[in-house]
Coordinates of C-alpha atoms and ligand atoms in Angstrom, one line a residue:
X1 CA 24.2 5.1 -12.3
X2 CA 25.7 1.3 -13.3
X3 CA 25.4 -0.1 -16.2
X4 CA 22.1 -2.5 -16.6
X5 CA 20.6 -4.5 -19.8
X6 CA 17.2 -3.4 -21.1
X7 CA 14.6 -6.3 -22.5
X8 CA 11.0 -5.5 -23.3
X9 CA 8.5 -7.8 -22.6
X10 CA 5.8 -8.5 -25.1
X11 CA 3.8 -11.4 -23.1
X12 CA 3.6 -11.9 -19.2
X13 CA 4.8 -15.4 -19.4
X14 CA 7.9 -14.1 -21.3
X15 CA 8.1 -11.2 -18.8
X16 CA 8.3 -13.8 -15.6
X17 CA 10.7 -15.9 -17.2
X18 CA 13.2 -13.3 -18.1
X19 CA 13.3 -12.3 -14.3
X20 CA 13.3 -15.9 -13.2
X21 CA 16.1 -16.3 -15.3
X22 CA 18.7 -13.5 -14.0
X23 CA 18.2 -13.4 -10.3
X24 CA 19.5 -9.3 -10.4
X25 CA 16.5 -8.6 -13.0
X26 CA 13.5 -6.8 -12.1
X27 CA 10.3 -5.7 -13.7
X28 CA 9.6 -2.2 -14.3
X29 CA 6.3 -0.5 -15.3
X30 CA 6.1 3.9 -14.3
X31 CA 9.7 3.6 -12.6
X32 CA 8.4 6.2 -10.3
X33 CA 9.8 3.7 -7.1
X34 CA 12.5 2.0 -9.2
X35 CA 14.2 4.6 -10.9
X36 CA 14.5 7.1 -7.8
X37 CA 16.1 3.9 -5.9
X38 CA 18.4 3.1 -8.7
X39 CA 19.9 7.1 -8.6
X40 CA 21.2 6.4 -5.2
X41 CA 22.3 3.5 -5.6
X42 CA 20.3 1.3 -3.5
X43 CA 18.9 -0.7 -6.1
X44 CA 20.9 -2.1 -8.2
X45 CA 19.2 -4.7 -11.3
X46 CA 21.1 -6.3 -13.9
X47 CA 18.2 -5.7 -16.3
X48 CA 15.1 -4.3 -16.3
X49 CA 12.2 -6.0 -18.0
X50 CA 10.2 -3.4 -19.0
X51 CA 6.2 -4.7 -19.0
X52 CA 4.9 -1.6 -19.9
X53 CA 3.7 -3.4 -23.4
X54 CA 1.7 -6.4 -21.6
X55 CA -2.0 -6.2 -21.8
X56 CA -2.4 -5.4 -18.4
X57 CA -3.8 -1.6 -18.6
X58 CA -8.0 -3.0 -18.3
X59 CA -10.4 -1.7 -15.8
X60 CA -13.3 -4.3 -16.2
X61 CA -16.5 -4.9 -14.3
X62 CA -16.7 -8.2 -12.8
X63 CA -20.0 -10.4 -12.7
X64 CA -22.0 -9.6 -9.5
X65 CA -20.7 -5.4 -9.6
X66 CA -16.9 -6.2 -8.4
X67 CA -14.1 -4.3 -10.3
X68 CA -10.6 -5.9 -12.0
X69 CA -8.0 -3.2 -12.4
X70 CA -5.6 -4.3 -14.3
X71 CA -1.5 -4.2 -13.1
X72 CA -0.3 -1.8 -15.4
X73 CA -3.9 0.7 -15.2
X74 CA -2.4 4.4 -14.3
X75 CA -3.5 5.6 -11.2
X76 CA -4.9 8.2 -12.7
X77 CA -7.3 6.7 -14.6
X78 CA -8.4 4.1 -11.9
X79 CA -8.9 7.3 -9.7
X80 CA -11.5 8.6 -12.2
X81 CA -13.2 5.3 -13.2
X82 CA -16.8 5.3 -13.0
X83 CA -16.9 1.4 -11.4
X84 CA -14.6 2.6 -8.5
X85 CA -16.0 5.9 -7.9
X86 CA -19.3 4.3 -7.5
X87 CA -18.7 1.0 -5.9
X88 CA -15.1 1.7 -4.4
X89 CA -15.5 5.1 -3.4
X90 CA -12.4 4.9 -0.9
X91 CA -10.2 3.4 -3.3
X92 CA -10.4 6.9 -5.8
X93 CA -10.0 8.9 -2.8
X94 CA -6.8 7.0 -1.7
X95 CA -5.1 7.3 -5.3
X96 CA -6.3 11.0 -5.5
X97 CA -4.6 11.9 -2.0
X98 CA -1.7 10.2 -3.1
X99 CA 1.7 11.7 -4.8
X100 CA 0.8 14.4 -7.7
X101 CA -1.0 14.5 -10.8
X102 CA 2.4 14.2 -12.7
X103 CA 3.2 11.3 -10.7
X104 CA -0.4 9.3 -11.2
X105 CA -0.4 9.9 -14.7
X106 CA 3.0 7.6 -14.6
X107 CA 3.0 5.1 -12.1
X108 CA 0.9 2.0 -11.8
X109 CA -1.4 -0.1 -10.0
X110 CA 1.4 -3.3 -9.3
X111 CA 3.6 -1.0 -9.0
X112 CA 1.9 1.0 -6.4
X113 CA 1.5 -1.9 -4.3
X114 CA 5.1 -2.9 -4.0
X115 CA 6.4 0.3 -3.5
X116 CA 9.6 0.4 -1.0
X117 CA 9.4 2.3 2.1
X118 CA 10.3 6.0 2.5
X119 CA 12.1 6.0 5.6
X120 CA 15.3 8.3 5.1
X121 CA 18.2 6.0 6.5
X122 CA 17.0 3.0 3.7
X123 CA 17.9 5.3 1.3
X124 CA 20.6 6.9 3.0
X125 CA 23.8 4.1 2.3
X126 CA 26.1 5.8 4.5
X127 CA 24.2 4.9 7.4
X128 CA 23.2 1.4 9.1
X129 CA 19.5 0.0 7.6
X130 CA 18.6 -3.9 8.2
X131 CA 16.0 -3.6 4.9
X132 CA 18.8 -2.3 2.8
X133 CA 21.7 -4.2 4.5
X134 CA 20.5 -7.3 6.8
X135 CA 22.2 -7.4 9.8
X136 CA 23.7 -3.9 10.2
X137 CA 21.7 -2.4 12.8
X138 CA 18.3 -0.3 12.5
X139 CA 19.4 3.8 12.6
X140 CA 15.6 4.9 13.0
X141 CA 14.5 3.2 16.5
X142 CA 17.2 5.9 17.9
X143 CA 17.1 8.0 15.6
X144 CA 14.8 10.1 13.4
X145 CA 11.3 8.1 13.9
X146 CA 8.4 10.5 13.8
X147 CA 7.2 8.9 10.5
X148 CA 7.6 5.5 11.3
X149 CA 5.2 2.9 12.4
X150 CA 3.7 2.0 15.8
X151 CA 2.4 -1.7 14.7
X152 CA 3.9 -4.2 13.4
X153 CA 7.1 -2.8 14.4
X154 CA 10.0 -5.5 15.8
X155 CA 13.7 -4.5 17.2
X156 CA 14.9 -5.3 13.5
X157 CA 12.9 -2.6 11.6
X158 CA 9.7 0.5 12.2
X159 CA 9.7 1.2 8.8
X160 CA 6.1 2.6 7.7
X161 CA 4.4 0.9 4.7
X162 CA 3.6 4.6 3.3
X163 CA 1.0 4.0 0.4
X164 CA -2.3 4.6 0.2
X165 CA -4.6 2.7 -2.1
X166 CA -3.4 -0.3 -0.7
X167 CA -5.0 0.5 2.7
X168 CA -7.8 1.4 1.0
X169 CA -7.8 -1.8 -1.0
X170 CA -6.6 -4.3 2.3
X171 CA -10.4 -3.0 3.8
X172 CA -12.3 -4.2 0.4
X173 CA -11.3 -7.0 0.2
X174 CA -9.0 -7.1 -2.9
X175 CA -7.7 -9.8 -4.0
X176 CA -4.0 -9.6 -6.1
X177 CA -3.8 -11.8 -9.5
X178 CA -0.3 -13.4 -9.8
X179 CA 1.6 -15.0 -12.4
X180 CA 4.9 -17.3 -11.5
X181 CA 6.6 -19.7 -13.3
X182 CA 4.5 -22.7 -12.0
X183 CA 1.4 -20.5 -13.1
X184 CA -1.2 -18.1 -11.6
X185 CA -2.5 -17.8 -8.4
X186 CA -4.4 -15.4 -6.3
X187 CA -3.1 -14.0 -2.8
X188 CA -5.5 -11.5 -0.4
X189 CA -4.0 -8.6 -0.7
X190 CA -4.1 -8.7 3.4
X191 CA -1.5 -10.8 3.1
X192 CA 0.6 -9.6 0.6
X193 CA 2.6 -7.5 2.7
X194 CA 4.8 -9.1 5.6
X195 CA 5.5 -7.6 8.9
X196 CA 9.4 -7.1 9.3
X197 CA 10.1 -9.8 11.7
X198 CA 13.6 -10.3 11.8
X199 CA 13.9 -10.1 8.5
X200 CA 12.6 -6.6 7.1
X201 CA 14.5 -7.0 3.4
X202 CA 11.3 -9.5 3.1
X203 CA 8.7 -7.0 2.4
X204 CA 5.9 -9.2 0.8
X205 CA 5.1 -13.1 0.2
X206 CA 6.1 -12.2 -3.7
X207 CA 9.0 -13.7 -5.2
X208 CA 11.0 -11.4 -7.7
X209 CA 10.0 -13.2 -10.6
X210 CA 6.0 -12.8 -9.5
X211 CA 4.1 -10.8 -12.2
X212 CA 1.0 -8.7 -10.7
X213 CA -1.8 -8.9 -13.6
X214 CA -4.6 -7.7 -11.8
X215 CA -6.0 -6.8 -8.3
X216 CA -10.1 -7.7 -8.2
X217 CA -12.3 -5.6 -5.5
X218 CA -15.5 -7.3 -5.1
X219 CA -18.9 -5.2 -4.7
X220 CA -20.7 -5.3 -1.2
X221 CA -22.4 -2.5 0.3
X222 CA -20.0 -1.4 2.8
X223 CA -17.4 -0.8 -0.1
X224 CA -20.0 1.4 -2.1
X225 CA -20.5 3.6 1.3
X226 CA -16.3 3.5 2.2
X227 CA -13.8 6.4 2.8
X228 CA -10.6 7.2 2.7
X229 CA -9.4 10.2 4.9
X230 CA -5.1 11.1 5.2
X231 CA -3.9 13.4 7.8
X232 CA -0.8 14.5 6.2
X233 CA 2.1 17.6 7.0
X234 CA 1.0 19.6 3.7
X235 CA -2.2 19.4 1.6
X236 CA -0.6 17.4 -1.3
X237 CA 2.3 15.8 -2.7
X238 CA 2.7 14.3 0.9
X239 CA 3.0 11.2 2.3
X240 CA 0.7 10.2 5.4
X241 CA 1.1 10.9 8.8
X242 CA -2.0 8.6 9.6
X243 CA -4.5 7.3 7.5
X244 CA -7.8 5.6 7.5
X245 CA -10.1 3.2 5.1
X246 CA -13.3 2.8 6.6
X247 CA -16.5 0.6 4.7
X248 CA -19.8 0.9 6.5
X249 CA -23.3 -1.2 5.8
X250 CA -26.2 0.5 7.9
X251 CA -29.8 -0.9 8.1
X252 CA -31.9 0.0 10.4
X253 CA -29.9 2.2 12.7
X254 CA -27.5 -0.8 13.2
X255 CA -24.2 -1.7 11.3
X256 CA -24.2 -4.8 9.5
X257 CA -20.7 -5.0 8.5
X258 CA -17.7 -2.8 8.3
X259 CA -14.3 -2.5 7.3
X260 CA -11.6 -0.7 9.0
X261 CA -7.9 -0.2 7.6
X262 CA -5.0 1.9 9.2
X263 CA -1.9 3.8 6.9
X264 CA 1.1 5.7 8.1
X265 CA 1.0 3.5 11.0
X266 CA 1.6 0.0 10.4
X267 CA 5.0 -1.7 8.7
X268 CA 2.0 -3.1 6.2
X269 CA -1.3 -1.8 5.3
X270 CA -2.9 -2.4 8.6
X271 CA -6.7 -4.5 8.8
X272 CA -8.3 -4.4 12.0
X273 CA -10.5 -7.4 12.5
X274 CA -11.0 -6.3 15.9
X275 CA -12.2 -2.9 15.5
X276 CA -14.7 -4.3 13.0
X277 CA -15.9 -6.7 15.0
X278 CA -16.9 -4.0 17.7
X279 CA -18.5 -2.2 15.2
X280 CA -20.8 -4.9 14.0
X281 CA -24.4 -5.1 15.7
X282 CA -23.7 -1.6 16.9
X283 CA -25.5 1.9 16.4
X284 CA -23.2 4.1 14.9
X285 CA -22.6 6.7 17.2
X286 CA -19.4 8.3 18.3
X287 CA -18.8 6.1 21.1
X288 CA -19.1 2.8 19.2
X289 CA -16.6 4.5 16.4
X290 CA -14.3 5.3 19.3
X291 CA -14.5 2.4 20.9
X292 CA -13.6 0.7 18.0
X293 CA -10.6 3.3 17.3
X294 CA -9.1 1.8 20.8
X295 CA -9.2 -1.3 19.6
X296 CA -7.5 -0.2 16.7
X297 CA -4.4 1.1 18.4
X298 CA -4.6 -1.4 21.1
X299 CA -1.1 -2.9 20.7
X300 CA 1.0 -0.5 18.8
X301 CA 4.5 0.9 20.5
X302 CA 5.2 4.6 20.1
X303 CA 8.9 5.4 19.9
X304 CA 10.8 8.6 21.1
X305 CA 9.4 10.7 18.2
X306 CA 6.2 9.1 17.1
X307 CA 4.1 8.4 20.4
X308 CA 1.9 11.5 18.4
X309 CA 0.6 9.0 15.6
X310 CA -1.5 6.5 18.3
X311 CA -3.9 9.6 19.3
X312 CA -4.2 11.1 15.7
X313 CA -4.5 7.7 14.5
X314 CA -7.6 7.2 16.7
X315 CA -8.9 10.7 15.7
X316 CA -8.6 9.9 12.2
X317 CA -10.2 6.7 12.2
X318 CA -13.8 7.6 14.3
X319 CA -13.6 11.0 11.7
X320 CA -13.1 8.4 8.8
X321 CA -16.3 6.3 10.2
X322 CA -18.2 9.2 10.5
X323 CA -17.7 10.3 7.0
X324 CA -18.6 6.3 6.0
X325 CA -21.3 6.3 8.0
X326 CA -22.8 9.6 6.6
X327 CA -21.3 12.5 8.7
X328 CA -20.4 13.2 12.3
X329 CA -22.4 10.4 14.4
Ligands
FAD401 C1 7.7 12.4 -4.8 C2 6.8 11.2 -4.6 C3 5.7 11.3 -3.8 C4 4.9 10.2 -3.6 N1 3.8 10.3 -2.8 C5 3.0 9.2 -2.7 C6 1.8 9.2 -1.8 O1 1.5 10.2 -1.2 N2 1.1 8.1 -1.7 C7 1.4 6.9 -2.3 O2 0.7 5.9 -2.2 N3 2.5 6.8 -3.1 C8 3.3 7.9 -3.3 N4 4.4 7.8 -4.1 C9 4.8 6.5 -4.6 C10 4.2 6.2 -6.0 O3 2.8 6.1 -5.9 C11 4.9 5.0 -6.5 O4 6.2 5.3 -6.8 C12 4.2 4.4 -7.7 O5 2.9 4.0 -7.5 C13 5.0 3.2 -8.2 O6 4.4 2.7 -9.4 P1 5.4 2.5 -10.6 O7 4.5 2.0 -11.7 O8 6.1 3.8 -11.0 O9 6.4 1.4 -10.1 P2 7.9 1.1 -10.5 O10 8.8 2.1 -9.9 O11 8.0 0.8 -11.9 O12 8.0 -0.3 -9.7 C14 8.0 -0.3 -8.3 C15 8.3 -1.8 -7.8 O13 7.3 -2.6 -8.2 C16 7.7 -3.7 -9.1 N5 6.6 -3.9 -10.0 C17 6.0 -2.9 -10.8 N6 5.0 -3.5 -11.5 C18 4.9 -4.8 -11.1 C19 4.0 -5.8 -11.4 N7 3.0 -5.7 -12.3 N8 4.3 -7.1 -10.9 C20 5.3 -7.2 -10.0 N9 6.2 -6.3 -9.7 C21 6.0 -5.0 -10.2 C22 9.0 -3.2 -9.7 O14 9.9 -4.2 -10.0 C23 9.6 -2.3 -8.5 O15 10.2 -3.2 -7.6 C24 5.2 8.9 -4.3 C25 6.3 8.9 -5.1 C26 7.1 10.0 -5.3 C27 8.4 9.8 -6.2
SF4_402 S1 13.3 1.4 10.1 FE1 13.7 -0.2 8.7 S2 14.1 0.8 6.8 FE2 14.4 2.4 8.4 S3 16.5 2.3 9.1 FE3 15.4 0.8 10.4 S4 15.7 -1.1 9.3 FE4 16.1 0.5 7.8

């Protein structure tokens, strides 16, 4: 472990302006990401600004039945919270399939969000990584790949966003509450995460100094009737293979709207706009839900280990839109 100064933050303004001032600072809340990268040495801060005492911890209804969860909330206790089991019913289940009680008792909402990938050569320094180390060459695409992604991918990096409640959260809607030093401003949490590009050390449109305050899920009926389903190796304390977030309005034997969000498989949590679109106007039957699962998967890229995840994906999501529909169509 280096050496590395220690400030407490007591306001969020003070908190943003202590990392905009030492470009190797960065904020730290359960430390559950931070602290795990920081043993092996591939993060290194200066400081940490610790914003663990920020009034940040709320879980408030919003006017019109939407939910703001504040940055620093627990997972835990967002997980068990009556306004998202009830309106954001695939938001609990995400949090609740994710890590281990231990874990969700620790870490925290803005810092769920921004967690860092899990692929094993990122955190592996003897070998090449173009997140860790731009430029030196990707050692998964011929390497080790079975949990990496199939969309999103580029020749640079197939790293797999591997959270949960963010997928859950991309199909609802959220919206993330940001402070920066010009002020606050609100980003759709769809695109807070960045595809790798060419430049996969970029992970989201945040700069370093960006505060998270809050992420806000608003109420609609497909979010009351969601789901969250993770096909994973083990029953717990596992990360997902594949993973679906499904939100379903139906009235009068057709869907009205519907949501449809993809884990383990993208390099971000993945929306499909075009499987929802399929959906809409439809009866929800096993062929509209695999239809829509085709469209789903329709441009992903398997890799020498990982071809797997485009079936199972599919599999999980018409399951997924069963379950948000009611049970098997
Ligand atoms: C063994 C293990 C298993 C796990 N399994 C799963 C799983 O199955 N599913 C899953 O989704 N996750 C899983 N996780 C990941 C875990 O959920 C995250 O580590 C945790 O949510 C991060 O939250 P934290 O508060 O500890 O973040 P920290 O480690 O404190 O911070 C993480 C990053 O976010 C930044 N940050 C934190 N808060 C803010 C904020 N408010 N604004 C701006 N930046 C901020 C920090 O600077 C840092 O870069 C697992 C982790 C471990 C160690
Ligand atoms: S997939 Fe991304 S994180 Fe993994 S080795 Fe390649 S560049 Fe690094």
């Amino acid at each position: 472990m280096r050496n590395f100064a220690y400030e407490a933050a007591r306001m969020p303004g003070d908190a943003v302006m202590a990392v905009a001032q030492d470009t190797g600072a960065r904020f730290i809340a359960g430390g559950t990401t931070l602290v795990d990268l920081m043993r092996v040495n591939v993060e290194a801060p200066s400081k940490l600004v610790d914003i663990n005492g920020l009034p940040l911890k709320g879980i408030t209804a919003l006017p019109g039945g939407g939910v703001r969860i504040g940055a620093l909330a627990r997972m835990s206790e967002v997980a068990e919270h009556p306004l998202v089991v009830q309106g954001f019913p695939a938001v609990s289940q995400a949090l609740l399939a994710s890590a281990s009680p231990q874990l969700r008792n620790k870490a925290s909402i803005g810092g769920n969000l921004l967690q860092r990938t899990r692929c094993p050569y990122f955190r592996d320094l003897a070998l090449p990584c173009n997140k860790r180390e731009p430029g030196t060459g990707c050692s998964a695409i011929g390497g080790e790949n079975k949990m990496q992604a199939v969309l999103g991918t580029s020749d640079s990096c197939i790293a797999t966003y591997a959270g949960d409640m963010a997928v859950a959260m991309v199909a609802l809607d959220a919206v993330v509450r940001v402070r920066g030093p010009r002020g606050d401003r609100t980003v759709n949490l769809v695109d807070l995460h960045v595809v790798p590009g060419d430049t996969p050390q970029r992970e989201t449109v945040l700069a370093p100094e960006d505060l998270i305050l809050a992420v806000d899920l608003p109420a609609a009926p497909h979010a009351a009737r969601s789901h969250y389903l993770k096909v994973r190796d083990r029953a717990s304390y596992e990360f997902a293979v594949t993973s679906a977030a499904t939100g379903l309005d139906v009235q009068g034997g057709r869907i009205r709207a519907a949501r449809v969000a993809l884990g383990g498989v993208g390099t971000k949590p993945w929306r499909s706009p075009e499987a929802e679109a399929l959906l809409v106007g439809q009866a929800p039957t096993r062929e509209a839900f695999g239809a829509a699962a085709q469209a789903a998967l329709r441009g992903a890229r398997g890799y020498s280990q990982n071809a797997f995840k485009i079936p199972l994906a599919q599999r999980t999501l018409i399951r997924a839109l069963e379950l948000a529909a009611g049970g098997p169509a």
